[in-house]
Each structure stands twice: as C-alpha cells, then as structure tokens.
Amino acid sequence: MKLTAVARVLDTFPPKVRDRASVIVSDFIIAEMSLARACKLPVGTFELLNLIWTRSHRDKKSSAWTVAKLLQTQVHYYRWQFNQALIQAARRGDLIMVRWVLAHFRHCHITKDGSKKRLDEDNWAFSKCWTQPKSTEESNGVMKT
C-alpha cells in the first residue's frame, strides 16, 4: 500500500521503479506514526489511516519491534490509540473519521465517564456516534473490550 502524495512525487520515475519506491517511501514516512497522530494531522486522510492500520496487521507477524505492531499485539496500547484517535477525530469535527475509528476498533466502547465526558468538554456535537457498552460493569479505564 502506498500514499498518493508519494506516488505523485515519484511520477517521473519509470513504472517499475516508481511502484516499488512509492511503497518503500510510504512505509518509511509512517514508520513511527500512530493512528492518533494521523488523525491529528491537518491533512489526515483515510489513505494514511488505512496504511497505518494495514501495516499494524503486517507487522504483527514480524519478529521486529515497530510502533505499528503494538497496535495489534498490546491490548492497552490498542485501547489507548482508540481513545486518542477518537478524541483527535472529534476535535477536528470529522464525523467520517470518527466513524472510521469506531469501525476499526470494534471491540472498544465509549463509557459515559471516559471518552464521552472528555469529548463533551471539547464541545463536540456528534453524539450520534457514541457506542455504549453492553454491560453495566464499569472499567477503570476509558474503554472496555
């Protein structure tokens, strides 16, 4: 998977070189980028979010350590990224990005005392996006899985 901006920059290269180079450069650009950081960027795109998400699944199988690998192997980091990405998307006022986060983090929920309160404090108006936990059991953290 590659970023369109990278592919456009490398447009003058021969196709064989361009395709391979754009994947390598895209991978390098997002090497240490979290989903929350991608949501915070003013030019955050779904292409970027999808690239980071795809890389996290790819790196999960690798023996090497990467930030992306943490997303699929460490439950606390997974929950924290859900929380942070959701807050950043909400601060942008981007309902579509909020839905992307909710769709990709299906096992995380917003609790009344956690993210919802924090997002309300940021005057966020997209209350239709809230997913409520199915159980009444309260967690110490913001999310439940």
mmCIF file of C-alpha atoms in Angstrom:
data_model
loop_
_atom_site.group_PDB
_atom_site.id
_atom_site.type_symbol
_atom_site.label_atom_id
_atom_site.label_comp_id
_atom_site.label_asym_id
_atom_site.label_seq_id
_atom_site.Cartn_x
_atom_site.Cartn_y
_atom_site.Cartn_z
ATOM 1 C CA MET A 1 0.000 0.000 0.000
ATOM 2 C CA LYS A 2 1.270 3.481 -0.796
ATOM 3 C CA LEU A 3 0.347 7.110 -0.252
ATOM 4 C CA THR A 4 -0.951 9.008 -3.275
ATOM 5 C CA ALA A 5 1.251 12.016 -2.500
ATOM 6 C CA VAL A 6 4.343 9.805 -2.597
ATOM 7 C CA ALA A 7 3.247 8.203 -5.869
ATOM 8 C CA ARG A 8 2.772 11.665 -7.417
ATOM 9 C CA VAL A 9 6.221 12.837 -6.327
ATOM 10 C CA LEU A 10 7.770 9.758 -7.908
ATOM 11 C CA ASP A 11 5.670 10.086 -11.084
ATOM 12 C CA THR A 12 8.698 10.900 -13.249
ATOM 13 C CA PHE A 13 10.387 7.581 -12.477
ATOM 14 C CA PRO A 14 9.893 4.511 -14.686
ATOM 15 C CA PRO A 15 6.803 2.483 -13.603
ATOM 16 C CA LYS A 16 8.804 -0.453 -12.235
ATOM 17 C CA VAL A 17 10.917 1.801 -10.031
ATOM 18 C CA ARG A 18 8.023 4.117 -9.141
ATOM 19 C CA ASP A 19 5.766 1.377 -7.749
ATOM 20 C CA ARG A 20 8.419 -0.181 -5.583
ATOM 21 C CA ALA A 21 9.889 3.134 -4.421
ATOM 22 C CA SER A 22 6.487 4.586 -3.503
ATOM 23 C CA VAL A 23 5.717 1.621 -1.231
ATOM 24 C CA ILE A 24 9.127 1.906 0.456
ATOM 25 C CA VAL A 25 8.879 5.692 0.914
ATOM 26 C CA SER A 26 5.277 5.462 2.187
ATOM 27 C CA ASP A 27 6.311 2.810 4.684
ATOM 28 C CA PHE A 28 9.230 4.963 5.830
ATOM 29 C CA ILE A 29 7.021 8.040 6.312
ATOM 30 C CA ILE A 30 4.633 6.221 8.637
ATOM 31 C CA ALA A 31 7.267 4.095 10.382
ATOM 32 C CA GLU A 32 6.700 5.595 13.839
ATOM 33 C CA MET A 33 3.343 7.289 13.273
ATOM 34 C CA SER A 34 0.422 6.338 15.487
ATOM 35 C CA LEU A 35 -3.194 6.403 14.359
ATOM 36 C CA ALA A 36 -3.884 9.198 16.826
ATOM 37 C CA ARG A 37 -1.106 11.286 15.269
ATOM 38 C CA ALA A 38 -2.506 10.633 11.797
ATOM 39 C CA CYS A 39 -5.957 11.769 12.982
ATOM 40 C CA LYS A 40 -4.427 14.927 14.429
ATOM 41 C CA LEU A 41 -2.630 15.972 11.238
ATOM 42 C CA PRO A 42 -4.408 18.760 9.352
ATOM 43 C CA VAL A 43 -4.082 16.733 6.175
ATOM 44 C CA GLY A 44 -5.103 13.439 7.769
ATOM 45 C CA THR A 45 -6.596 11.141 5.181
ATOM 46 C CA PHE A 46 -8.230 7.755 5.211
ATOM 47 C CA GLU A 47 -5.484 6.563 2.908
ATOM 48 C CA LEU A 48 -2.987 7.347 5.675
ATOM 49 C CA LEU A 49 -5.149 5.726 8.370
ATOM 50 C CA ASN A 50 -5.639 2.629 6.219
ATOM 51 C CA LEU A 51 -1.916 2.420 5.540
ATOM 52 C CA ILE A 52 -1.098 2.545 9.260
ATOM 53 C CA TRP A 53 -3.848 0.015 10.049
ATOM 54 C CA THR A 54 -2.654 -2.359 7.305
ATOM 55 C CA ARG A 55 0.935 -2.032 8.469
ATOM 56 C CA SER A 56 -0.090 -2.932 12.019
ATOM 57 C CA HIS A 57 -1.537 -6.222 10.748
ATOM 58 C CA ARG A 58 1.529 -6.907 8.610
ATOM 59 C CA ASP A 59 3.975 -6.119 11.425
ATOM 60 C CA LYS A 60 2.027 -8.281 13.874
ATOM 61 C CA LYS A 61 3.571 -11.302 12.147
ATOM 62 C CA SER A 62 7.100 -9.881 12.220
ATOM 63 C CA SER A 63 9.689 -10.580 14.899
ATOM 64 C CA ALA A 64 10.909 -6.967 14.644
ATOM 65 C CA TRP A 65 9.573 -4.322 17.019
ATOM 66 C CA THR A 66 7.545 -1.487 15.497
ATOM 67 C CA VAL A 67 5.026 1.025 16.774
ATOM 68 C CA ALA A 68 2.520 -0.378 14.293
ATOM 69 C CA LYS A 69 2.982 -3.867 15.751
ATOM 70 C CA LEU A 70 1.936 -2.593 19.189
ATOM 71 C CA LEU A 71 -1.495 -1.749 17.833
ATOM 72 C CA GLN A 72 -2.276 -5.406 17.156
ATOM 73 C CA THR A 73 -0.291 -7.069 19.941
ATOM 74 C CA GLN A 74 -0.718 -4.903 23.057
ATOM 75 C CA VAL A 75 -4.280 -4.522 24.329
ATOM 76 C CA HIS A 76 -3.538 -1.453 26.453
ATOM 77 C CA TYR A 77 -1.870 0.357 23.552
ATOM 78 C CA TYR A 78 -4.805 -0.666 21.317
ATOM 79 C CA ARG A 79 -7.299 0.850 23.774
ATOM 80 C CA TRP A 80 -5.175 3.956 24.264
ATOM 81 C CA GLN A 81 -4.908 4.503 20.493
ATOM 82 C CA PHE A 82 -8.671 4.100 20.168
ATOM 83 C CA ASN A 83 -9.180 6.749 22.822
ATOM 84 C CA GLN A 84 -6.603 9.167 21.395
ATOM 85 C CA ALA A 85 -7.615 8.684 17.740
ATOM 86 C CA LEU A 86 -11.281 9.191 18.585
ATOM 87 C CA ILE A 87 -10.544 12.369 20.515
ATOM 88 C CA GLN A 88 -8.385 13.763 17.690
ATOM 89 C CA ALA A 89 -11.021 12.956 15.057
ATOM 90 C CA ALA A 90 -13.689 14.579 17.223
ATOM 91 C CA ARG A 91 -11.592 17.698 17.771
ATOM 92 C CA ARG A 92 -11.317 18.008 14.002
ATOM 93 C CA GLY A 93 -15.098 17.784 13.824
ATOM 94 C CA ASP A 94 -14.704 14.995 11.286
ATOM 95 C CA LEU A 95 -17.675 12.650 11.616
ATOM 96 C CA ILE A 96 -16.427 10.363 8.850
ATOM 97 C CA MET A 97 -13.078 9.937 10.600
ATOM 98 C CA VAL A 98 -14.876 9.235 13.895
ATOM 99 C CA ARG A 99 -16.858 6.519 12.122
ATOM 100 C CA TRP A 100 -13.626 5.102 10.661
ATOM 101 C CA VAL A 101 -12.140 4.853 14.171
ATOM 102 C CA LEU A 102 -15.292 3.232 15.567
ATOM 103 C CA ALA A 103 -15.437 0.754 12.661
ATOM 104 C CA HIS A 104 -11.808 -0.315 13.007
ATOM 105 C CA PHE A 105 -11.786 -0.570 16.806
ATOM 106 C CA ARG A 106 -14.909 -2.725 17.033
ATOM 107 C CA HIS A 107 -14.014 -4.188 20.419
ATOM 108 C CA CYS A 108 -13.653 -0.820 22.125
ATOM 109 C CA HIS A 109 -16.536 1.129 23.591
ATOM 110 C CA ILE A 110 -17.008 4.626 24.888
ATOM 111 C CA THR A 111 -18.011 4.719 28.527
ATOM 112 C CA LYS A 112 -20.133 7.504 29.942
ATOM 113 C CA ASP A 113 -17.429 8.557 32.391
ATOM 114 C CA GLY A 114 -14.492 8.347 29.986
ATOM 115 C CA SER A 115 -14.203 9.482 26.393
ATOM 116 C CA LYS A 116 -17.719 10.870 26.127
ATOM 117 C CA LYS A 117 -17.128 13.241 29.041
ATOM 118 C CA ARG A 118 -13.797 14.321 27.592
ATOM 119 C CA LEU A 119 -15.297 14.864 24.147
ATOM 120 C CA ASP A 120 -18.233 16.774 25.631
ATOM 121 C CA GLU A 121 -15.713 19.056 27.322
ATOM 122 C CA ASP A 122 -14.324 19.782 23.862
ATOM 123 C CA ASN A 123 -17.847 20.836 22.761
ATOM 124 C CA TRP A 124 -18.132 18.029 20.280
ATOM 125 C CA ALA A 125 -21.602 17.733 18.737
ATOM 126 C CA PHE A 126 -21.572 14.321 17.059
ATOM 127 C CA SER A 127 -23.340 12.472 19.863
ATOM 128 C CA LYS A 128 -24.918 10.003 17.408
ATOM 129 C CA CYS A 129 -21.565 8.250 17.091
ATOM 130 C CA TRP A 130 -21.447 7.028 20.683
ATOM 131 C CA THR A 131 -21.437 3.314 21.205
ATOM 132 C CA GLN A 132 -22.498 2.219 24.635
ATOM 133 C CA PRO A 133 -21.050 -0.802 26.412
ATOM 134 C CA LYS A 134 -23.446 -3.709 26.510
ATOM 135 C CA SER A 135 -22.759 -4.468 30.153
ATOM 136 C CA THR A 136 -23.206 -2.159 33.112
ATOM 137 C CA GLU A 137 -19.828 -3.132 34.523
ATOM 138 C CA GLU A 138 -17.637 -0.044 34.836
ATOM 139 C CA SER A 139 -13.969 -0.140 33.943
ATOM 140 C CA ASN A 140 -11.063 1.726 35.477
ATOM 141 C CA GLY A 141 -10.008 2.976 32.063
ATOM 142 C CA VAL A 142 -11.845 4.810 29.366
ATOM 143 C CA MET A 143 -12.531 1.835 27.138
ATOM 144 C CA LYS A 144 -13.812 -1.655 27.601
ATOM 145 C CA THR A 145 -13.039 -4.580 25.370
#
